[in-house]
Short mmCIF file of N, CA and C in Angstrom, two decimals:
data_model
loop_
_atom_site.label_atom_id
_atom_site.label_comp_id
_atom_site.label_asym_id
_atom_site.label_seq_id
_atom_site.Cartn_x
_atom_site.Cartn_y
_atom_site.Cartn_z
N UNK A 333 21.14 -45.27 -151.80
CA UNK A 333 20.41 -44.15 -151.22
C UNK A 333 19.63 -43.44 -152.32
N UNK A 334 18.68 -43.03 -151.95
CA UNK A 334 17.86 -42.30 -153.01
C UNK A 334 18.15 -41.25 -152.75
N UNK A 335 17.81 -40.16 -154.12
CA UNK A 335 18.15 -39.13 -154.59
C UNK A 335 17.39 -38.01 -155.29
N UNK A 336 17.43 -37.27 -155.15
CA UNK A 336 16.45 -36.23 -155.91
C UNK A 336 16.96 -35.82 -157.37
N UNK A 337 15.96 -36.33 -157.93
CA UNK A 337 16.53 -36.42 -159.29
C UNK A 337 16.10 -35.37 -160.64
N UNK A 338 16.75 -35.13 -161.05
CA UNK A 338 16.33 -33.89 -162.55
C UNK A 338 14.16 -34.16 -162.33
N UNK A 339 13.87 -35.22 -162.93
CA UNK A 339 13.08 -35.16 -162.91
C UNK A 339 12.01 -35.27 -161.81
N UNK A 340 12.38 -35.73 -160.90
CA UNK A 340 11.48 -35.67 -159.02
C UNK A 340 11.48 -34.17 -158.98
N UNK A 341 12.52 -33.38 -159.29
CA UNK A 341 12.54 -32.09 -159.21
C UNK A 341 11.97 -31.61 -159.46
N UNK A 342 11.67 -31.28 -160.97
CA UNK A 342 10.61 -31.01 -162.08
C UNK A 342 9.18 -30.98 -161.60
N UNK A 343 8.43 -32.52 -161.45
CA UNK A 343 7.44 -32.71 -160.95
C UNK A 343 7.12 -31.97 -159.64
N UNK A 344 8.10 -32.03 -159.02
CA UNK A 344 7.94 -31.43 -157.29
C UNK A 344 7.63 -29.80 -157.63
N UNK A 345 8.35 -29.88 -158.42
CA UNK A 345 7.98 -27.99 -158.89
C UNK A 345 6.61 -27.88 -159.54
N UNK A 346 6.49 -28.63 -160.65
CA UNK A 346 4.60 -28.13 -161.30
C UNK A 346 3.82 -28.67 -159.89
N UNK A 347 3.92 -29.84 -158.94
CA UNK A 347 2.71 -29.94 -157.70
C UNK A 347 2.75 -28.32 -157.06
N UNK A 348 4.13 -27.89 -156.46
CA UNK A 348 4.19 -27.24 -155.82
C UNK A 348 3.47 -25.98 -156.12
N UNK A 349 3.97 -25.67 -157.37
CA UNK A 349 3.22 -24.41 -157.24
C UNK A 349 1.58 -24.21 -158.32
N UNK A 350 1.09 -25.70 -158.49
CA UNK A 350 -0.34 -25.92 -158.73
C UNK A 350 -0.81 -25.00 -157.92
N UNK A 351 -1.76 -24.09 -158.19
CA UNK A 351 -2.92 -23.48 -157.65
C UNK A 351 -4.32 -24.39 -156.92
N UNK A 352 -3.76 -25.74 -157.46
CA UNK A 352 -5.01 -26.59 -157.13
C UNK A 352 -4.30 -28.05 -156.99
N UNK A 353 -4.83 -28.92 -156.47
CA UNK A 353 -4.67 -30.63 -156.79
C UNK A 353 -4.03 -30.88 -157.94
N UNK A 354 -3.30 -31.36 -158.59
CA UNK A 354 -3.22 -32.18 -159.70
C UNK A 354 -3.12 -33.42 -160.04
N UNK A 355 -3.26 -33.84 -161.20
CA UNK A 355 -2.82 -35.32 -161.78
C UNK A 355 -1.76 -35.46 -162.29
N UNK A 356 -1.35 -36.61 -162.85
CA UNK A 356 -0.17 -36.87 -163.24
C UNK A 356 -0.47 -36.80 -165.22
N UNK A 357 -1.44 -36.66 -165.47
CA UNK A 357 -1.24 -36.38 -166.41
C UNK A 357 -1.43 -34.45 -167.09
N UNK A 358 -2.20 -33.90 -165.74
CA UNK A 358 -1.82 -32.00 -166.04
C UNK A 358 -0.38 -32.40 -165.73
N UNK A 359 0.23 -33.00 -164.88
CA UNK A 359 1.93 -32.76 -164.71
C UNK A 359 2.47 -32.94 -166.44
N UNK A 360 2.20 -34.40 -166.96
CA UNK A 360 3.00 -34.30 -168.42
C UNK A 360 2.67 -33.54 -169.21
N UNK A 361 1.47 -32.69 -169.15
CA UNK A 361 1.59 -31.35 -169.96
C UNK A 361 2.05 -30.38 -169.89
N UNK A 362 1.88 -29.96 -168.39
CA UNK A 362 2.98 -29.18 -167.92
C UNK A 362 4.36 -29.01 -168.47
N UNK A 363 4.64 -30.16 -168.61
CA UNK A 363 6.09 -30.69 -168.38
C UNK A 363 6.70 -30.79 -170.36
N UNK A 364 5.69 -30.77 -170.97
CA UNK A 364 5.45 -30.60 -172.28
C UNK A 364 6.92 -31.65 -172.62
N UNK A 365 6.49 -33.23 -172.47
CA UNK A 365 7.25 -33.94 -172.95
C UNK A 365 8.80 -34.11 -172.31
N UNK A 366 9.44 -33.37 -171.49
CA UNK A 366 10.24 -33.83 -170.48
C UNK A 366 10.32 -35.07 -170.33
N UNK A 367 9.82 -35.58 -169.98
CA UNK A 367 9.65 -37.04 -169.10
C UNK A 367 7.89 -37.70 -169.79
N UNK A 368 7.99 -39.02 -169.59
CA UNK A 368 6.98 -39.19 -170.51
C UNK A 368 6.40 -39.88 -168.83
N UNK A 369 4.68 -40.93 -169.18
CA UNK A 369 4.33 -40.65 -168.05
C UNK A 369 4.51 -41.50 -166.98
N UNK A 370 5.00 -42.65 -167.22
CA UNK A 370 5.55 -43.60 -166.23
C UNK A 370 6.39 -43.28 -165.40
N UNK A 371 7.67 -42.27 -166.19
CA UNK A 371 8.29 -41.74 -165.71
C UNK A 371 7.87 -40.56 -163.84
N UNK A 372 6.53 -40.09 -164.71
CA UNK A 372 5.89 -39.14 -163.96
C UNK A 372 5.60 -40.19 -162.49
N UNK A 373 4.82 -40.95 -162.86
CA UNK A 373 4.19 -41.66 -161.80
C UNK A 373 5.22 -42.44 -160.98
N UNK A 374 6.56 -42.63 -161.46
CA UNK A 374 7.41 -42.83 -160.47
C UNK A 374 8.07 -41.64 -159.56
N UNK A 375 8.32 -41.07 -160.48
CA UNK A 375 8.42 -39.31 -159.57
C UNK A 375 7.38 -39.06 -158.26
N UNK A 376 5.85 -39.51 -158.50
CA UNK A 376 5.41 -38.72 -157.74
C UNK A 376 5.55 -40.15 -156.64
N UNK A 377 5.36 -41.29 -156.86
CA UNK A 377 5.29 -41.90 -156.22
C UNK A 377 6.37 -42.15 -155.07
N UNK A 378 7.59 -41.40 -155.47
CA UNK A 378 8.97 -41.54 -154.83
C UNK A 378 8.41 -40.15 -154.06
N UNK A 379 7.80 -39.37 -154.72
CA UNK A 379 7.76 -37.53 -153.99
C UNK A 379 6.96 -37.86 -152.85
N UNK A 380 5.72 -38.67 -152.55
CA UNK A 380 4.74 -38.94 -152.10
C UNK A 380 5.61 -40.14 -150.71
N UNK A 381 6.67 -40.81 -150.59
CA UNK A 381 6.90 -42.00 -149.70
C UNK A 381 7.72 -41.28 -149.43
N UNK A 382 8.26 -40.16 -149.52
CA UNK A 382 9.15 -39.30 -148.70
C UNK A 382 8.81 -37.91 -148.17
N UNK A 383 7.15 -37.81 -148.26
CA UNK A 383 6.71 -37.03 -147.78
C UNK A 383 6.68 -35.46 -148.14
N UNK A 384 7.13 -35.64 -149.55
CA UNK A 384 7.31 -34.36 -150.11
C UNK A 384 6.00 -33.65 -150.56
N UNK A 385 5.08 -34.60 -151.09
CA UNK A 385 4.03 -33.98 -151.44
C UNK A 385 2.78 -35.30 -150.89
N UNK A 386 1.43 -35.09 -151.00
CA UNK A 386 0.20 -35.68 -150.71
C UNK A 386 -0.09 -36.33 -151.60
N UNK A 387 -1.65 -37.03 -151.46
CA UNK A 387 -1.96 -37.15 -152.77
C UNK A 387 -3.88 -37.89 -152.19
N UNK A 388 -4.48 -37.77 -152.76
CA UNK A 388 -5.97 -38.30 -152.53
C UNK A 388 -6.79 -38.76 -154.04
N UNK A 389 -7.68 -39.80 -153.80
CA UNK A 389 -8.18 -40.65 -154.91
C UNK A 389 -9.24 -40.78 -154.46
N UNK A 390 -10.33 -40.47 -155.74
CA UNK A 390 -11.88 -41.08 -154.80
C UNK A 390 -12.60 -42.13 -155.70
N UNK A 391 -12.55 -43.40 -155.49
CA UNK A 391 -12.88 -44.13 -155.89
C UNK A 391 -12.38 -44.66 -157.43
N UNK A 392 -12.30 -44.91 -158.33
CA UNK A 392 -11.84 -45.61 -159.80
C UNK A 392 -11.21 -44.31 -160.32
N UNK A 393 -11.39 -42.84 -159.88
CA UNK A 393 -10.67 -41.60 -160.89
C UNK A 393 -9.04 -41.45 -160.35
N UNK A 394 -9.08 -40.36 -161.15
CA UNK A 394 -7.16 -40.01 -160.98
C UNK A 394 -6.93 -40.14 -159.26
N UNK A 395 -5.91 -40.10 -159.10
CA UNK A 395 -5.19 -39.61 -158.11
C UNK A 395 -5.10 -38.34 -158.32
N UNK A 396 -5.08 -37.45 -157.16
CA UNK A 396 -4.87 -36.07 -157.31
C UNK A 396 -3.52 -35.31 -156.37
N UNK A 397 -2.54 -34.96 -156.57
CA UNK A 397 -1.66 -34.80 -155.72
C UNK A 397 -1.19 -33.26 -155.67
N UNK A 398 -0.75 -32.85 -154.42
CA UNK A 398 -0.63 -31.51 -153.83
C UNK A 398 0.49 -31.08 -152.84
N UNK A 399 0.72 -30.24 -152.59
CA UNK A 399 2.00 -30.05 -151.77
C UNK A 399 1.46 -30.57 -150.44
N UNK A 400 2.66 -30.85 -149.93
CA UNK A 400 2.15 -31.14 -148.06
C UNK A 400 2.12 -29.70 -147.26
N UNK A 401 2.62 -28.61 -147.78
CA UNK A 401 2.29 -27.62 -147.58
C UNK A 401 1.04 -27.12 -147.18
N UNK A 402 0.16 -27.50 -148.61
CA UNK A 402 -1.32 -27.11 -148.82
C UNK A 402 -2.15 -27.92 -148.01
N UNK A 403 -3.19 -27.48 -148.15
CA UNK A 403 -4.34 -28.41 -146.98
C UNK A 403 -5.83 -27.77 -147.83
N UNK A 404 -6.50 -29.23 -148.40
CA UNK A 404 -7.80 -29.10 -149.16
C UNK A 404 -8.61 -30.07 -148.59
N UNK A 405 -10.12 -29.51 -148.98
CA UNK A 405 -11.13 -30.40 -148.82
C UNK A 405 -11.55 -30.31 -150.67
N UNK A 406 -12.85 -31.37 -150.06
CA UNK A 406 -13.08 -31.59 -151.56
C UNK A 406 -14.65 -31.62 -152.05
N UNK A 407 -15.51 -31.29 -152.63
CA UNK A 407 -16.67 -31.62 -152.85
C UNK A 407 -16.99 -32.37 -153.82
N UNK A 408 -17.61 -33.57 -154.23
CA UNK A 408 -17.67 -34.12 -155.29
C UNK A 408 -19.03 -34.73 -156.04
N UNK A 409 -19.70 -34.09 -157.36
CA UNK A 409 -20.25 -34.34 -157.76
C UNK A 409 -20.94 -35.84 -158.37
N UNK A 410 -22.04 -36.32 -157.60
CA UNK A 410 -21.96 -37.70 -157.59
C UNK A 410 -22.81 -37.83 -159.02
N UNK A 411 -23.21 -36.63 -159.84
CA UNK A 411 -24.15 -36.88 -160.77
C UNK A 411 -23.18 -36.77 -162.29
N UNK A 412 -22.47 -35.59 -162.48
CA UNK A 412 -21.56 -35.41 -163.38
C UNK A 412 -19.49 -35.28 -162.60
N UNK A 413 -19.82 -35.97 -161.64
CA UNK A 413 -18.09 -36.14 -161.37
C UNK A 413 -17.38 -35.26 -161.12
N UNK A 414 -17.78 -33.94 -161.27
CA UNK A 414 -16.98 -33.15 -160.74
C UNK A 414 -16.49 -32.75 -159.65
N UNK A 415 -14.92 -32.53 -159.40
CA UNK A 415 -14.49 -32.28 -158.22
C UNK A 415 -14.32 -30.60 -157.92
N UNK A 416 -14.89 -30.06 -156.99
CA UNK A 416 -14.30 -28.75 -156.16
C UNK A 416 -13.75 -28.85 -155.02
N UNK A 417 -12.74 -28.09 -155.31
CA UNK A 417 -11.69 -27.88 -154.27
C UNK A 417 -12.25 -26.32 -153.09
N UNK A 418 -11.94 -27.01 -151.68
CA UNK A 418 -12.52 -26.09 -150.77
C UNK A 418 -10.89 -25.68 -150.03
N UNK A 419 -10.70 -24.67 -150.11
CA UNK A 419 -9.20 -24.52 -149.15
C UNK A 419 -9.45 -24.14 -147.76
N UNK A 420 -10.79 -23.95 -147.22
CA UNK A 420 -10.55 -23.85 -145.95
C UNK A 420 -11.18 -25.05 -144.91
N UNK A 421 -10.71 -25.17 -144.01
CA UNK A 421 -10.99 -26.02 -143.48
C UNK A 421 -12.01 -26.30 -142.32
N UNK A 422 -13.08 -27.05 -142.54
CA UNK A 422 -14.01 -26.73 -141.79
C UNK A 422 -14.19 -27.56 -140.01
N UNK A 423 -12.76 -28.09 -140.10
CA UNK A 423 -12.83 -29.14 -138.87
C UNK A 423 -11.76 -28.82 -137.76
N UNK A 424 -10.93 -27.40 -138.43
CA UNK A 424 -9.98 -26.63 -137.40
C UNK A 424 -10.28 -26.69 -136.15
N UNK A 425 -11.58 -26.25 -136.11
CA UNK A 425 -11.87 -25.52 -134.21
C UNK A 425 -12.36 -27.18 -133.79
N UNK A 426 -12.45 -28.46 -134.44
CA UNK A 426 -12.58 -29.31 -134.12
C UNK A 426 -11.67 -30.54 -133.68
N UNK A 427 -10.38 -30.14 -134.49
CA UNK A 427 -9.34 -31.53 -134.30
C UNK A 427 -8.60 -31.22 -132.67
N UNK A 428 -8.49 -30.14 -131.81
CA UNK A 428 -8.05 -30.30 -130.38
C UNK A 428 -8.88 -30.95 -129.56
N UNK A 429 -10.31 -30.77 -129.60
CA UNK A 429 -11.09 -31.43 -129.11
C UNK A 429 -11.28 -33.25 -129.85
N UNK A 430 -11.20 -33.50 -130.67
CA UNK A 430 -11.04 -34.64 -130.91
C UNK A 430 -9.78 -35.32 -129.91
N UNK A 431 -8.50 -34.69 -130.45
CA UNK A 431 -7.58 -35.20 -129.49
C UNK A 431 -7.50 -35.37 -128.00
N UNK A 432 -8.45 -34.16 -127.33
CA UNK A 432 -8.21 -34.27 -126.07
C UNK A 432 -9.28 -35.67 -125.66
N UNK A 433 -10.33 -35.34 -126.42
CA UNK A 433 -11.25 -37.04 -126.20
C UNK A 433 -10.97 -38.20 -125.86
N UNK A 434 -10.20 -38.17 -127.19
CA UNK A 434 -9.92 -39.79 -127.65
C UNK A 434 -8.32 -39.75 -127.81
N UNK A 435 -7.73 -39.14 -126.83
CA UNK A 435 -5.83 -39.26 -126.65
C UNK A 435 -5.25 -39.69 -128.16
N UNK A 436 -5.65 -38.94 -129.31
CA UNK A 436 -5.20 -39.33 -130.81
C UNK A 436 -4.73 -37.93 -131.12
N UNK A 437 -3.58 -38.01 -131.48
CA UNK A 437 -2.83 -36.98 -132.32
C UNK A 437 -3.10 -36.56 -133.42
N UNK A 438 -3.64 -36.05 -134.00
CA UNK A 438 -3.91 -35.91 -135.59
C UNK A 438 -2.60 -35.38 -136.30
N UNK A 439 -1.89 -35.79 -136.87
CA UNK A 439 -0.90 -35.34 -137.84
C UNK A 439 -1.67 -35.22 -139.34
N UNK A 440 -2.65 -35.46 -139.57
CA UNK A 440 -3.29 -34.96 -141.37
C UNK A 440 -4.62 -35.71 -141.71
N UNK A 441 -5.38 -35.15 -142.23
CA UNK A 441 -6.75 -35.39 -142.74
C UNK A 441 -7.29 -35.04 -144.06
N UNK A 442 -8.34 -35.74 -144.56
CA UNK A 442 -8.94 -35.75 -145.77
C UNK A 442 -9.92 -35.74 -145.53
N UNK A 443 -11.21 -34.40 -146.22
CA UNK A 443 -12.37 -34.88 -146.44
C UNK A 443 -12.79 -34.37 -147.28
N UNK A 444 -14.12 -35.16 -147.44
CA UNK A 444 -14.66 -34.92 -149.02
C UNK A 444 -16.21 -34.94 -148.34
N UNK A 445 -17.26 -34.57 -149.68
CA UNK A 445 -18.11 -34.71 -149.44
C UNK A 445 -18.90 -34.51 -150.82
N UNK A 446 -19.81 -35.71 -150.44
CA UNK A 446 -20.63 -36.26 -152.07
C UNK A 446 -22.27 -35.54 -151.86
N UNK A 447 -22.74 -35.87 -153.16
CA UNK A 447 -23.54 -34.74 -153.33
C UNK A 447 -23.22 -34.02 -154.83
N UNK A 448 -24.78 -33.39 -154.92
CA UNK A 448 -25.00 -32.82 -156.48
C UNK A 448 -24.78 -31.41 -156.49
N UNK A 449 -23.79 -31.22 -157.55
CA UNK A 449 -22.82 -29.41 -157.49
C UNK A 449 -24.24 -28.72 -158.01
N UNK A 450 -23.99 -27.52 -158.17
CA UNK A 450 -24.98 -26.34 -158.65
C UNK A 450 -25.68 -26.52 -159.86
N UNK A 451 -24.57 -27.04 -160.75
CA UNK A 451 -24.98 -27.04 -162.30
C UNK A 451 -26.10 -28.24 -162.54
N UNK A 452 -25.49 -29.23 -161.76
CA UNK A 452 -26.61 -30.16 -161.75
C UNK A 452 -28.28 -30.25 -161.10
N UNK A 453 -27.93 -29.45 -159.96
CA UNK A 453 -29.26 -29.20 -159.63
C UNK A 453 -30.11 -28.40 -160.47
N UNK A 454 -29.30 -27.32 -161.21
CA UNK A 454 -29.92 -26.27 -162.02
C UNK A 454 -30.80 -27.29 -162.94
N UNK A 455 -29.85 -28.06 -163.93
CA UNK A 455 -30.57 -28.89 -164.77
C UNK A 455 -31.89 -30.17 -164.54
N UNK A 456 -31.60 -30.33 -162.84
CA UNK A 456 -33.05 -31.28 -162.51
C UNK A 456 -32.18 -32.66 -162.76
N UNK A 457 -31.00 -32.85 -162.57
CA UNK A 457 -30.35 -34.14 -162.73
C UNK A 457 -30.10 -34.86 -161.23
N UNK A 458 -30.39 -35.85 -160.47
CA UNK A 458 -30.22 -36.44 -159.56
C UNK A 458 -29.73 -37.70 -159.48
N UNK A 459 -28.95 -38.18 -158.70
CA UNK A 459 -28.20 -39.78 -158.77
C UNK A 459 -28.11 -39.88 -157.14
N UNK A 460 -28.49 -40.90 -156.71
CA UNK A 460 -28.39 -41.25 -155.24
C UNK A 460 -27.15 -41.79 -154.31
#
């Protein structure tokens, strides 16, 4: 039987009370050498198949993981990579009506959306 362990603990505590998404490598700093990072990535990966915490990836970058508590969207800079985090959700007054449509339950969602952040437009930088 699995078990919650010194270190699942640990980790479950820096996701939890992240102010934002994290990676597994803000966790080993966090964690300032505790557990080194394989270690980490089994933690979250055990935290994550038991539903303790989330986690979302966009394409070749980190994984980013969060409480199941929390609920984020995401904006992502397709010119310099940057990710912003949106905490409210813009598809609320939308997921009952989805369900009543199409007889689908929604139990959890992800979205993102690509596109050039502020700084980049400021500078005249574009990528398609």
């Amino acid at each position: 039987m699995y078990k919650m362990t010194k270190i699942r603990r640990e980790v479950l505590k820096v996701v939890s009370l992240s102010e934002q998404p994290t990676t597994a490598e803000d966790i080993h700093a966090a964690l300032r050498g505790h557990a080194n990072l394989a270690s980490i990535y089994r933690a979250l990966n055990w935290l994550e198949d038991m539903e303790y915490i989330k986690s979302v990836s966009f394409g070749s970058g980190p994984r980013y993981f969060f409480s199941k508590e929390k609920h984020y969207h995401f904006l992502l800079c397709k010119v310099c990579g940057k990710i912003q985090v949106i905490a409210e959700c813009p598809l609320n007054t939308h997921i009952n009506d989805f369900e009543k449509r199409y007889g689908f339950t929604v139990s959890d969602h992800v979205l993102y959306f690509r596109g050039v952040c502020k700084e980049c437009k400021k500078r005249g930088k574009r990528r398609n």
